């Protein structure tokens, strides 16, 4: 039987302790040699498995669905799926005989009722871990908002202080932001004028270094963060940061 090797690594917080792609490939190739497994192809992906839609994984599944019986070699079941849809696909293909075997250096599996039951549990544990992690993140965000802390990247004119995990004024840009608001408060300036003014004040797009796009400039001028409030999902919270304008 031929085997397809699948290695995946994402940048998720929970994936930081997982072997790198290179380490997975080395371990899996050595395991295949030890077990006398024939690797027909290798599929490598750097993407989260929280939700369906991984292109490389889908290509692997299509190859199995339209080909002869094959096996999959991966480091652990959670490399294959961390969501119910992809996990269900794997189990269904095992049930229909399209996947003849699943091999993991860190997990035992055989295509028996007991083996499929244990595989289902492994996929369920992976999904539970992701769901629980998501809830912990949401709880942490709510707690930060209660303390008046911004749970995201600081807007123009402020900096994220990684030492204290707070938001502080950017000494190089906050005065420029204040002058932009003062010009806006006159009531007779167009967005195009304010865009040129922001450029002359050194306020540029972080990504390109060019003038701030008009839509982004409008978002800046409407952001209540500059007068002390934090807007999150349509709700306003009192911030603990120092306002730039009244």
Short mmCIF file of N, CA and C in Angstrom, two decimals, residues 3-10 15 18-29 39 41-49 54-57 60 72-81 103-105:
data_model
loop_
_atom_site.label_atom_id
_atom_site.label_comp_id
_atom_site.label_asym_id
_atom_site.label_seq_id
_atom_site.Cartn_x
_atom_site.Cartn_y
_atom_site.Cartn_z
N UNK A 3 1.58 5.28 0.75
CA UNK A 3 1.22 6.21 1.81
C UNK A 3 1.46 7.65 1.35
N UNK A 4 0.58 8.54 1.83
CA UNK A 4 0.77 9.96 1.62
C UNK A 4 1.24 10.56 2.95
N UNK A 5 2.35 11.25 2.91
CA UNK A 5 2.86 11.90 4.11
C UNK A 5 2.26 13.29 4.20
N UNK A 6 1.75 13.64 5.40
CA UNK A 6 1.17 14.97 5.59
C UNK A 6 1.81 15.61 6.83
N UNK A 7 2.40 16.78 6.64
CA UNK A 7 3.00 17.53 7.74
C UNK A 7 2.38 18.92 7.78
N UNK A 8 2.04 19.38 8.98
CA UNK A 8 1.40 20.69 9.10
C UNK A 8 1.92 21.40 10.34
N UNK A 9 2.08 22.70 10.20
CA UNK A 9 2.48 23.55 11.31
C UNK A 9 1.80 24.89 11.16
N UNK A 10 1.21 25.39 12.22
CA UNK A 10 0.58 26.71 12.13
C UNK A 10 1.22 27.63 13.16
N UNK A 15 -0.04 25.75 19.00
CA UNK A 15 0.81 24.94 18.13
C UNK A 15 2.30 25.24 18.31
N UNK A 18 4.53 22.27 18.96
CA UNK A 18 4.52 21.20 17.98
C UNK A 18 5.80 21.26 17.16
N UNK A 19 6.30 20.09 16.74
CA UNK A 19 7.51 20.04 15.94
C UNK A 19 7.39 20.91 14.69
N UNK A 20 8.51 21.50 14.28
CA UNK A 20 8.53 22.28 13.06
C UNK A 20 8.27 21.36 11.87
N UNK A 21 8.00 21.98 10.71
CA UNK A 21 7.78 21.20 9.49
C UNK A 21 8.98 20.30 9.20
N UNK A 22 10.19 20.88 9.29
CA UNK A 22 11.39 20.12 9.00
C UNK A 22 11.55 18.94 9.95
N UNK A 23 11.27 19.17 11.24
CA UNK A 23 11.39 18.09 12.22
C UNK A 23 10.35 17.00 11.97
N UNK A 24 9.12 17.41 11.63
CA UNK A 24 8.09 16.42 11.32
C UNK A 24 8.49 15.57 10.13
N UNK A 25 8.98 16.20 9.07
CA UNK A 25 9.38 15.47 7.88
C UNK A 25 10.49 14.47 8.18
N UNK A 26 11.47 14.91 8.97
CA UNK A 26 12.57 14.01 9.33
C UNK A 26 12.07 12.82 10.13
N UNK A 27 11.24 13.09 11.14
CA UNK A 27 10.72 12.02 11.99
C UNK A 27 9.84 11.06 11.19
N UNK A 28 9.00 11.59 10.32
CA UNK A 28 8.07 10.76 9.56
C UNK A 28 8.81 9.92 8.52
N UNK A 29 9.82 10.49 7.89
CA UNK A 29 10.60 9.71 6.92
C UNK A 29 11.35 8.58 7.60
N UNK A 39 6.26 5.78 0.68
CA UNK A 39 5.68 7.12 0.60
C UNK A 39 5.56 7.51 -0.87
N UNK A 41 3.84 10.30 -1.97
CA UNK A 41 3.89 11.76 -2.13
C UNK A 41 3.89 12.41 -0.76
N UNK A 42 4.37 13.64 -0.71
CA UNK A 42 4.40 14.39 0.54
C UNK A 42 3.59 15.67 0.40
N UNK A 43 2.80 15.95 1.42
CA UNK A 43 1.96 17.16 1.45
C UNK A 43 2.37 17.97 2.67
N UNK A 44 2.80 19.19 2.44
CA UNK A 44 3.28 20.05 3.51
C UNK A 44 2.46 21.33 3.53
N UNK A 45 2.03 21.74 4.74
CA UNK A 45 1.14 22.90 4.84
C UNK A 45 1.45 23.71 6.09
N UNK A 46 1.46 25.03 5.94
CA UNK A 46 1.62 25.94 7.07
C UNK A 46 0.30 26.70 7.22
N UNK A 47 -0.60 26.10 7.95
CA UNK A 47 -1.94 26.69 8.08
C UNK A 47 -2.66 26.09 9.28
N UNK A 48 -3.51 26.89 9.91
CA UNK A 48 -4.28 26.39 11.03
C UNK A 48 -5.32 25.39 10.56
N UNK A 49 -5.66 24.44 11.46
CA UNK A 49 -6.69 23.44 11.15
C UNK A 49 -7.95 23.69 11.97
N UNK A 54 -8.36 24.10 4.28
CA UNK A 54 -6.92 24.06 4.00
C UNK A 54 -6.70 23.53 2.58
N UNK A 55 -6.07 24.29 1.71
CA UNK A 55 -5.92 23.87 0.31
C UNK A 55 -5.10 22.60 0.13
N UNK A 56 -3.98 22.48 0.85
CA UNK A 56 -3.14 21.29 0.69
C UNK A 56 -3.84 20.05 1.24
N UNK A 57 -4.48 20.19 2.39
CA UNK A 57 -5.22 19.07 2.96
C UNK A 57 -6.33 18.63 2.02
N UNK A 60 -4.98 16.61 -0.76
CA UNK A 60 -4.70 15.26 -0.27
C UNK A 60 -5.97 14.42 -0.25
N UNK A 72 -2.30 7.23 5.12
CA UNK A 72 -1.79 8.56 5.45
C UNK A 72 -0.81 8.42 6.61
N UNK A 73 0.30 9.10 6.50
CA UNK A 73 1.31 9.14 7.55
C UNK A 73 1.42 10.57 8.07
N UNK A 74 1.17 10.77 9.36
CA UNK A 74 1.24 12.10 9.96
C UNK A 74 1.80 11.97 11.37
N UNK A 75 2.24 13.09 11.93
CA UNK A 75 2.85 13.06 13.26
C UNK A 75 1.83 12.68 14.34
N UNK A 76 0.62 13.23 14.24
CA UNK A 76 -0.43 13.00 15.25
C UNK A 76 -1.76 13.32 14.58
N UNK A 77 -2.88 12.74 15.05
CA UNK A 77 -4.18 13.07 14.46
C UNK A 77 -4.49 14.55 14.42
N UNK A 78 -3.99 15.33 15.40
CA UNK A 78 -4.31 16.77 15.39
C UNK A 78 -3.60 17.51 14.27
N UNK A 79 -2.62 16.88 13.60
CA UNK A 79 -2.03 17.48 12.41
C UNK A 79 -3.00 17.40 11.24
N UNK A 80 -3.85 16.37 11.24
CA UNK A 80 -4.82 16.18 10.16
C UNK A 80 -6.07 17.03 10.36
N UNK A 81 -6.55 17.11 11.58
CA UNK A 81 -7.82 17.82 11.80
C UNK A 81 -7.92 18.36 13.21
N UNK A 103 -1.08 6.04 9.93
CA UNK A 103 0.11 5.77 10.74
C UNK A 103 0.58 7.05 11.42
N UNK A 104 0.81 6.96 12.72
CA UNK A 104 1.30 8.09 13.51
C UNK A 104 2.40 7.58 14.44
N UNK A 105 3.54 8.26 14.50
CA UNK A 105 4.58 7.86 15.45
C UNK A 105 4.15 8.04 16.90
#
